[in-house]
Coordinates of C-alpha atoms in Angstrom, one line a residue:
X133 CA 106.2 70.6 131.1
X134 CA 107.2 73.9 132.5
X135 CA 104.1 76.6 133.7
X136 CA 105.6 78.5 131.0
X137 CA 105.6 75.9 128.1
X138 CA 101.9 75.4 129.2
X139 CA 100.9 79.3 129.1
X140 CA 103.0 79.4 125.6
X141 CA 101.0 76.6 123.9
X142 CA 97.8 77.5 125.6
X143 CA 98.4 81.0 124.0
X144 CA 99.4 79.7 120.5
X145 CA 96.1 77.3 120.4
X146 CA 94.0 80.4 121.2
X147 CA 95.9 82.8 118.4
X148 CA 95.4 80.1 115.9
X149 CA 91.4 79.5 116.8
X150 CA 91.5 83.6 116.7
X151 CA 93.2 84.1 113.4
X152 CA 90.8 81.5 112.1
X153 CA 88.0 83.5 113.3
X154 CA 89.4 86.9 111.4
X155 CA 87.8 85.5 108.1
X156 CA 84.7 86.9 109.1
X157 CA 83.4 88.3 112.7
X158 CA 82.1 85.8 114.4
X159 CA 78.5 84.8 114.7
X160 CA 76.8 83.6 117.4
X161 CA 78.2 80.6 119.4
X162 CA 81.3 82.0 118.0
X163 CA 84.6 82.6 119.8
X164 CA 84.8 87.0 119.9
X165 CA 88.2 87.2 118.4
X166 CA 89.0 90.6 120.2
X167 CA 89.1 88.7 123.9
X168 CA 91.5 86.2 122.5
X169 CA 93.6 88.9 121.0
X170 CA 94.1 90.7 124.0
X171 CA 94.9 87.6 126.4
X172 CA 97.4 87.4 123.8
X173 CA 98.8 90.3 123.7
X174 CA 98.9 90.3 127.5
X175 CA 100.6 86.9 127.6
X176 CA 103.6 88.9 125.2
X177 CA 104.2 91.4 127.0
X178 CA 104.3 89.2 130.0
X179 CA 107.0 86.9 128.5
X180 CA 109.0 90.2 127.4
X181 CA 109.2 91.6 130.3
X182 CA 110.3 88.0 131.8
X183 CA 113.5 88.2 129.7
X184 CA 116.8 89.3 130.3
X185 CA 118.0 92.2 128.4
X186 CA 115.4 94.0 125.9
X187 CA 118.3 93.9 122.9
X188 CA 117.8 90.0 122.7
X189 CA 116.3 88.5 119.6
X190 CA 114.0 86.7 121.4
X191 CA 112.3 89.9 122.4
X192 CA 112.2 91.2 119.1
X193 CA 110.5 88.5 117.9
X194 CA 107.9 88.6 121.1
X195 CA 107.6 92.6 120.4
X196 CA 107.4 92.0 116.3
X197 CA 104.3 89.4 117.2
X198 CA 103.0 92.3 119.8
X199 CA 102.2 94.7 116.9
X200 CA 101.1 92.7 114.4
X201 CA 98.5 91.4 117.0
X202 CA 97.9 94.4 117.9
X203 CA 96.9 95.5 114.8
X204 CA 94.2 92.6 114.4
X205 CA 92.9 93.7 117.4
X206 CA 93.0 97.2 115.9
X207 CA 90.8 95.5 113.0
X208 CA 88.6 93.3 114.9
X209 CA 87.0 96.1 116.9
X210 CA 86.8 98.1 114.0
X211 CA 84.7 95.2 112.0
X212 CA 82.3 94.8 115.0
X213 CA 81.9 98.8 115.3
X214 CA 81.0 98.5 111.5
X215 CA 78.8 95.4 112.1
X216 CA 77.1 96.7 114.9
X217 CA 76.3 100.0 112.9
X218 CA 75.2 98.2 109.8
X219 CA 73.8 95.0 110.7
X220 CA 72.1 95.0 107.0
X221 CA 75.2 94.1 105.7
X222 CA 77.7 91.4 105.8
X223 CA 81.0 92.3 106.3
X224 CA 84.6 91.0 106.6
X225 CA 88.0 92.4 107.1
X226 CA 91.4 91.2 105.4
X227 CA 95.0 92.5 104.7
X228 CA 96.7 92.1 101.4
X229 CA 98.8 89.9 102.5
X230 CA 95.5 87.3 103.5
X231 CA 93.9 87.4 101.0
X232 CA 91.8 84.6 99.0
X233 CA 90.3 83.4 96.5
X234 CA 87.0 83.3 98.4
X235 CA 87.7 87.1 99.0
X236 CA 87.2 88.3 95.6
X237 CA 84.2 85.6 94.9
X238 CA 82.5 87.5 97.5
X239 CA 83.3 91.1 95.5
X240 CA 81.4 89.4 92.3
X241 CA 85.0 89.3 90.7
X242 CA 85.3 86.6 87.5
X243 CA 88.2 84.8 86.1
X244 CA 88.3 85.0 82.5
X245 CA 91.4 83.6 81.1
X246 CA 93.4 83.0 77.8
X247 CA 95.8 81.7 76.3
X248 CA 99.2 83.5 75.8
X249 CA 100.0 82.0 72.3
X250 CA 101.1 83.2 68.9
X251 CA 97.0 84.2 68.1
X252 CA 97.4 86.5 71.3
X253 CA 100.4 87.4 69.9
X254 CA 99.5 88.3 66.2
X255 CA 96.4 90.8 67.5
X256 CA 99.0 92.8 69.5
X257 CA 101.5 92.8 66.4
X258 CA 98.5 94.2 64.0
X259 CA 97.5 96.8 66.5
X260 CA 101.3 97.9 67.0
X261 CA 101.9 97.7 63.4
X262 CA 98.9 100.0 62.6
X263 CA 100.2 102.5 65.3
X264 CA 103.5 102.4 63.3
X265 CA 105.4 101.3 66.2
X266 CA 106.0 97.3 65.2
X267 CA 109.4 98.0 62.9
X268 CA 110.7 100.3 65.4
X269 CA 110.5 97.3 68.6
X270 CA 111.4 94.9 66.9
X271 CA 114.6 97.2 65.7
X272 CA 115.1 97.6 69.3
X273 CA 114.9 94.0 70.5
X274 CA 117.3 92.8 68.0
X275 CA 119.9 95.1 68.9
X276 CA 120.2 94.3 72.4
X277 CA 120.7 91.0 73.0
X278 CA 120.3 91.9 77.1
X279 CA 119.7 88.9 78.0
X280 CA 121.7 85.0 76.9
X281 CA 120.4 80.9 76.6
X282 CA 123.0 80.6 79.6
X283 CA 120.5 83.2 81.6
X284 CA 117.8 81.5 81.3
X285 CA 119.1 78.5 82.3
X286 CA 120.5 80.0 85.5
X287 CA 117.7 82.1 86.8
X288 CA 115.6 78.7 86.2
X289 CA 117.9 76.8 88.8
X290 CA 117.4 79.3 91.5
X291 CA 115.0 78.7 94.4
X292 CA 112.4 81.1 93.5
X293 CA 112.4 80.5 89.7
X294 CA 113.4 84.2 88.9
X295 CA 115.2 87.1 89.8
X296 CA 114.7 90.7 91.1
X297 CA 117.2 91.8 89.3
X298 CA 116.0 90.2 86.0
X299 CA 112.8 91.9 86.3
X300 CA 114.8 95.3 87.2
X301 CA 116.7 95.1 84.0
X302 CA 113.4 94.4 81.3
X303 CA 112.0 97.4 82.4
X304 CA 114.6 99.7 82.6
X305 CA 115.0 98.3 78.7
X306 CA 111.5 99.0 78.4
X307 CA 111.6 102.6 79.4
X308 CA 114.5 103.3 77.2
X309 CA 113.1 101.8 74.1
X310 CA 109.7 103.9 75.0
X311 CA 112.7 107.2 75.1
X312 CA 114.9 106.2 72.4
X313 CA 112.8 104.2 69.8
X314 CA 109.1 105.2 70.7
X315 CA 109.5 109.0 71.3
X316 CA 107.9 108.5 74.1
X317 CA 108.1 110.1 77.7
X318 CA 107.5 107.6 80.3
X319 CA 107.7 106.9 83.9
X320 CA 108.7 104.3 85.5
X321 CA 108.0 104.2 89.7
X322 CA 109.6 101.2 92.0
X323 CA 107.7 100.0 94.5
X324 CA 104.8 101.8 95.1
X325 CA 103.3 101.5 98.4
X326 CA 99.8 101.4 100.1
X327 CA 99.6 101.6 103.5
X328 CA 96.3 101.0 104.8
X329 CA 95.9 101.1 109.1
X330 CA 94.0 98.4 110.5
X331 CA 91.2 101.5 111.7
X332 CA 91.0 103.6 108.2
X333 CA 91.0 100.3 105.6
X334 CA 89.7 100.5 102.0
X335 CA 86.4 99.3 101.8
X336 CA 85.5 97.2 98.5
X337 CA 81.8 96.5 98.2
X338 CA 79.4 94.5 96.0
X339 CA 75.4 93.8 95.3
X340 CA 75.0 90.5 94.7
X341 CA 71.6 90.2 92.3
X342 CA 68.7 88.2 94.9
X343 CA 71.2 88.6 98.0
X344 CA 69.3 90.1 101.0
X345 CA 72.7 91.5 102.3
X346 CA 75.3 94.0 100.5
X347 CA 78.9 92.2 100.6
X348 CA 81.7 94.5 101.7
X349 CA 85.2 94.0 102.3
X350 CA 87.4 96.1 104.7
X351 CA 91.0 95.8 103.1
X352 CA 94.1 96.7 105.2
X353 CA 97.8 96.1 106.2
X354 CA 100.9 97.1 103.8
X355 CA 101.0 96.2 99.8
X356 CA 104.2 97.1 97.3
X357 CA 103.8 97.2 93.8
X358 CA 107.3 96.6 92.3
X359 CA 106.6 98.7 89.5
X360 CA 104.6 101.5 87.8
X361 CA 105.0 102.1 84.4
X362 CA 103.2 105.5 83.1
X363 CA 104.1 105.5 79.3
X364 CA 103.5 109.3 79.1
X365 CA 102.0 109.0 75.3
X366 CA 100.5 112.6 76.2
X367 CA 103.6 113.6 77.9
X368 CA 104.6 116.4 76.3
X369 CA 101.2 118.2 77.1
X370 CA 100.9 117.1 80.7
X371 CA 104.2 118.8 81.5
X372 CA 103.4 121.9 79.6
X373 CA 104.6 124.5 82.0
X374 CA 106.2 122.8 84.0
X375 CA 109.7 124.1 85.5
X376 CA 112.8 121.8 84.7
X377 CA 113.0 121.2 88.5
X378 CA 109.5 119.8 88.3
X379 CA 110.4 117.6 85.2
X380 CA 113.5 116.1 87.2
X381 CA 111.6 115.5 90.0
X382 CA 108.5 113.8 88.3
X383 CA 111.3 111.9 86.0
X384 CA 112.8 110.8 90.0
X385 CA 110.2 109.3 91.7
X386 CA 111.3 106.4 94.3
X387 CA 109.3 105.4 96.0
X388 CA 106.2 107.0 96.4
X389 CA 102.6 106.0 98.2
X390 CA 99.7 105.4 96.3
X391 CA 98.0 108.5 98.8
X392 CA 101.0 110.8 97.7
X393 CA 100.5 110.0 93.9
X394 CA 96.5 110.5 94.1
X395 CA 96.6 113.3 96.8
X396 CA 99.2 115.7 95.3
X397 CA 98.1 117.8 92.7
X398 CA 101.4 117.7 90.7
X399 CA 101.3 113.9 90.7
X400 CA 97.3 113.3 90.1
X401 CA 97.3 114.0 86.6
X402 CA 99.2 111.0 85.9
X403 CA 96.3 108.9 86.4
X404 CA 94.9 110.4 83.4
X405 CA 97.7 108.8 81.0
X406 CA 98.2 105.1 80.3
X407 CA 99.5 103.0 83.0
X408 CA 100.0 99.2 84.1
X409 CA 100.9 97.7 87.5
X410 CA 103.8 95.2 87.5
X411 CA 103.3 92.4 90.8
X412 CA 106.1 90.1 91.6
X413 CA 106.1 87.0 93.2
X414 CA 109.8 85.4 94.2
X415 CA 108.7 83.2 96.6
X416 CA 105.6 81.1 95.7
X417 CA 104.3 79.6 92.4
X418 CA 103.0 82.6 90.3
X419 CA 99.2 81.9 90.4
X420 CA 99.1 82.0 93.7
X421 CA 99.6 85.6 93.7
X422 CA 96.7 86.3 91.7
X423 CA 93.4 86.6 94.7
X424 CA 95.7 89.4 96.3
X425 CA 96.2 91.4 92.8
X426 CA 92.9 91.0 92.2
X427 CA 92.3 93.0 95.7
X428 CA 95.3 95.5 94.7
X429 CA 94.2 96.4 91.5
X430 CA 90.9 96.8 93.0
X431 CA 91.9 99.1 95.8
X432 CA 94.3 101.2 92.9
X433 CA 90.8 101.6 90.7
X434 CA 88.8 102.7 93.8
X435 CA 91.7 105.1 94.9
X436 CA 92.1 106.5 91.0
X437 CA 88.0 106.3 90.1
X438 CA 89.6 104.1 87.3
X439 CA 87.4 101.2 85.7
X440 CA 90.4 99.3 84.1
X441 CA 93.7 99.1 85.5
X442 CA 95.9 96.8 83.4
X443 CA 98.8 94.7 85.0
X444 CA 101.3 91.8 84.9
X445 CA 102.6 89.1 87.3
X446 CA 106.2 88.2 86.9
X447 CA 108.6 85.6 88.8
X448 CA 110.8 87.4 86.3
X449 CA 111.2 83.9 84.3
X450 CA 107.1 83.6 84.4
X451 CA 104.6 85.9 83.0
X452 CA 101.1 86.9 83.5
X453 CA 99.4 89.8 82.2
X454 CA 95.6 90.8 82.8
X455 CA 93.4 93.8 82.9
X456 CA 90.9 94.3 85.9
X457 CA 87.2 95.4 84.6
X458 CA 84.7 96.8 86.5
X459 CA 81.4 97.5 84.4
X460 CA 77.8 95.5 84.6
X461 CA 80.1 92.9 85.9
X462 CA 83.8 92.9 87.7
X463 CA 86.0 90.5 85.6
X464 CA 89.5 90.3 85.6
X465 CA 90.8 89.0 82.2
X466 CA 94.4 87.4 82.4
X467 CA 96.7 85.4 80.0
X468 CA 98.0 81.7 81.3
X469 CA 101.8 81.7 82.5
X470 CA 104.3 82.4 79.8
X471 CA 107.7 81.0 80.5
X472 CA 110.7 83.1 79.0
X473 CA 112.9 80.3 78.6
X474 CA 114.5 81.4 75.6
X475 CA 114.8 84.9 73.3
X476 CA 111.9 84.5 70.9
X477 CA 109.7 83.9 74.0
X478 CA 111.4 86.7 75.9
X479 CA 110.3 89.0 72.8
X480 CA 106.9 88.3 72.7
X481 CA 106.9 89.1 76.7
X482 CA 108.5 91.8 76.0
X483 CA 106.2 93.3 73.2
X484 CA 103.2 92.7 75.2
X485 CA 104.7 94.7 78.0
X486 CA 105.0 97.4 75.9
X487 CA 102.1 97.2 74.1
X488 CA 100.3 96.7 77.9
X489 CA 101.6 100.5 78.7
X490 CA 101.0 102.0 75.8
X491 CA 97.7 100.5 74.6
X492 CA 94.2 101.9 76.2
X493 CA 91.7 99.7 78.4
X494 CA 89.2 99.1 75.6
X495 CA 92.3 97.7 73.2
X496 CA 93.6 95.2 76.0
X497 CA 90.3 94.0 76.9
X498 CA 89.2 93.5 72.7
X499 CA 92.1 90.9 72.9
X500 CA 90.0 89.0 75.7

């Protein structure tokens, strides 16, 4: 074996002990993360500079690992400036991305799950019905047969179970039956981003009752939500005044941070309206997604001073929807998968997303 084969596989054995140790900051006896971080990073700009011509993809890939160790050593020293500072409390840094389901045990957060069957079905049908809005989707629904059997059994045979575009398409028909059935005046947002640096990260904290510690979780790193959907049932009055340059715009958004939205005084007022968060997941089974929504939907409440913020999980062939509670106790309520694999189910996903934007916290969680 080459000197160089050795330094790479010594350096890979030390970043996987060191990624290991970003769970937590280590305790004593511990390997300190932020030494093994830098040998790293020493040991990649070392190879870099070893290869010949900086346009190769090899050096991408070495200058691409660079910066995102770079960024955990970013967080690491942040965590033990934090620790240091507060040794009352016990603390631990994550991105999106990493996140667990021992994360949100930590944050007190509580499962509480049911069934997505025709009972769950029937209370949002009686609650539409007494709004007077039941007739008018189900008029919509069966007059646009968007979507075939054949479909169905396409988008099932792909690798990731779904489709983007799927997904794309059942909610631009849900914002045009909230414009053309509904009256409505929504506003729908694609991918809405948070960007959190690895030295400014959201902090989540908790109390746990008899703990002698307070929990608290630094959050960080890059998180898209595909979708936004603001139904806009008071939309008429929130754009009272506006000009019809600030109509278009607001009716144009794409994309937009989660900073801009909250930040911006011609945004903020939003928050005030209905909304629900819509999370995909293309690429693994759908419940895996669910710790780092948890932490999403989470970070959203804390950057909105919401206390629910309702949501769904699609592959675009499987559905999840769920409402995240923080009270006396943080639960997140959620339905089991739903499987659209043929038009009656596809209708009764695609009444709950409806009834998901237009319907206030305290209705969504009464179904729980």
């Amino acid at each position: 074996m080459s000197s160089t084969e050795s330094s790479n596989n010594l350096n890979t054995s030390e970043l996987a002990r060191c990624l290991a140790n970003m769970q937590r900051y280590p305790r004593d006896g511990e390997d300190d993360p932020i030494g093994l971080l830098e040998k790293a990073i020493s040991e990649l700009r070392r190879l870099r500079a070893q290869l010949q011509g900086p346009a190769s993809l090899m050096a991408h890939q070495l200058l691409f690992a660079e910066l995102e160790i770079t960024k955990l050593s970013s967080a690491a020293r942040f965590l033990k400036g934090y620790l240091n500072a507060h040794p009352e409390e016990d603390a631990d840094i994550a991105s999106f991305g990493g996140v667990t389901e021992s994360h949100y045990e930590r944050l007190g957060v509580t499962l509480k799950t049911l069934a997505h069957d025709a009972t769950f079905s029937t209370k949002i049908n009686q609650d539409l019905a007494q709004l007077g809005m039941k007739q008018k989707i189900d008029h919509f629904w069966d007059n646009r047969k968007f979507i075939h059997a054949e479909d169905f059994d396409f988008y099932a045979k792909t690798s990731n179970g779904g489709s983007d575009s799927l997904v794309r398409y059942f909610f631009l028909e849900l914002k045009i039956l909230y414009s053309e059935e509904l009256d409505l005046d929504p506003l729908l947002l694609y991918n809405m981003n948070m960007n959190v640096g690895p030295e400014d990260p959201i902090t989540i904290s908790y109390n746990p009752e008899g703990a002698q510690k307070k929990c608290v979780t630094f959050v960080r790193g890059a998180s898209t939500i595909a979708y936004v959907f603001f139904s806009q049932i008071g939309g008429s009055e929130f754009r009272q005044g506006q000009t019809s340059e600030e109509k278009k715009e607001l009716s144009s958004l794409y994309p937009l941070t989660l900073e801009t939205l909250v930040e911006d005084p011609k945004y903020r007022g939003l928050f005030e309206d209905n909304f629900f968060l819509q999370f995909a997941e293309y690429h693994k089974p759908i419940q895996s997604r669910i710790p780092q929504v948890i932490v999403e939907c989470l970070a959203v409440m804390q950057k909105t001073n919401k206390k629910q913020v309702a949501w769904c999980l699609t592959t675009g062939l499987e559905w999840i929807f769920g409402i995240m509670s923080e009270g006396a106790e943080r639960v997140c309520y959620l339905t089991d998968p739903v499987k659209t694999d043929d038009a009656k189910v596809l209708h009764d996903v695609s009444v709950t997303a409806a009834y998901w934007a237009m319907a206030p916290s305290q209705k969504i969680l009464q179904l729980f």
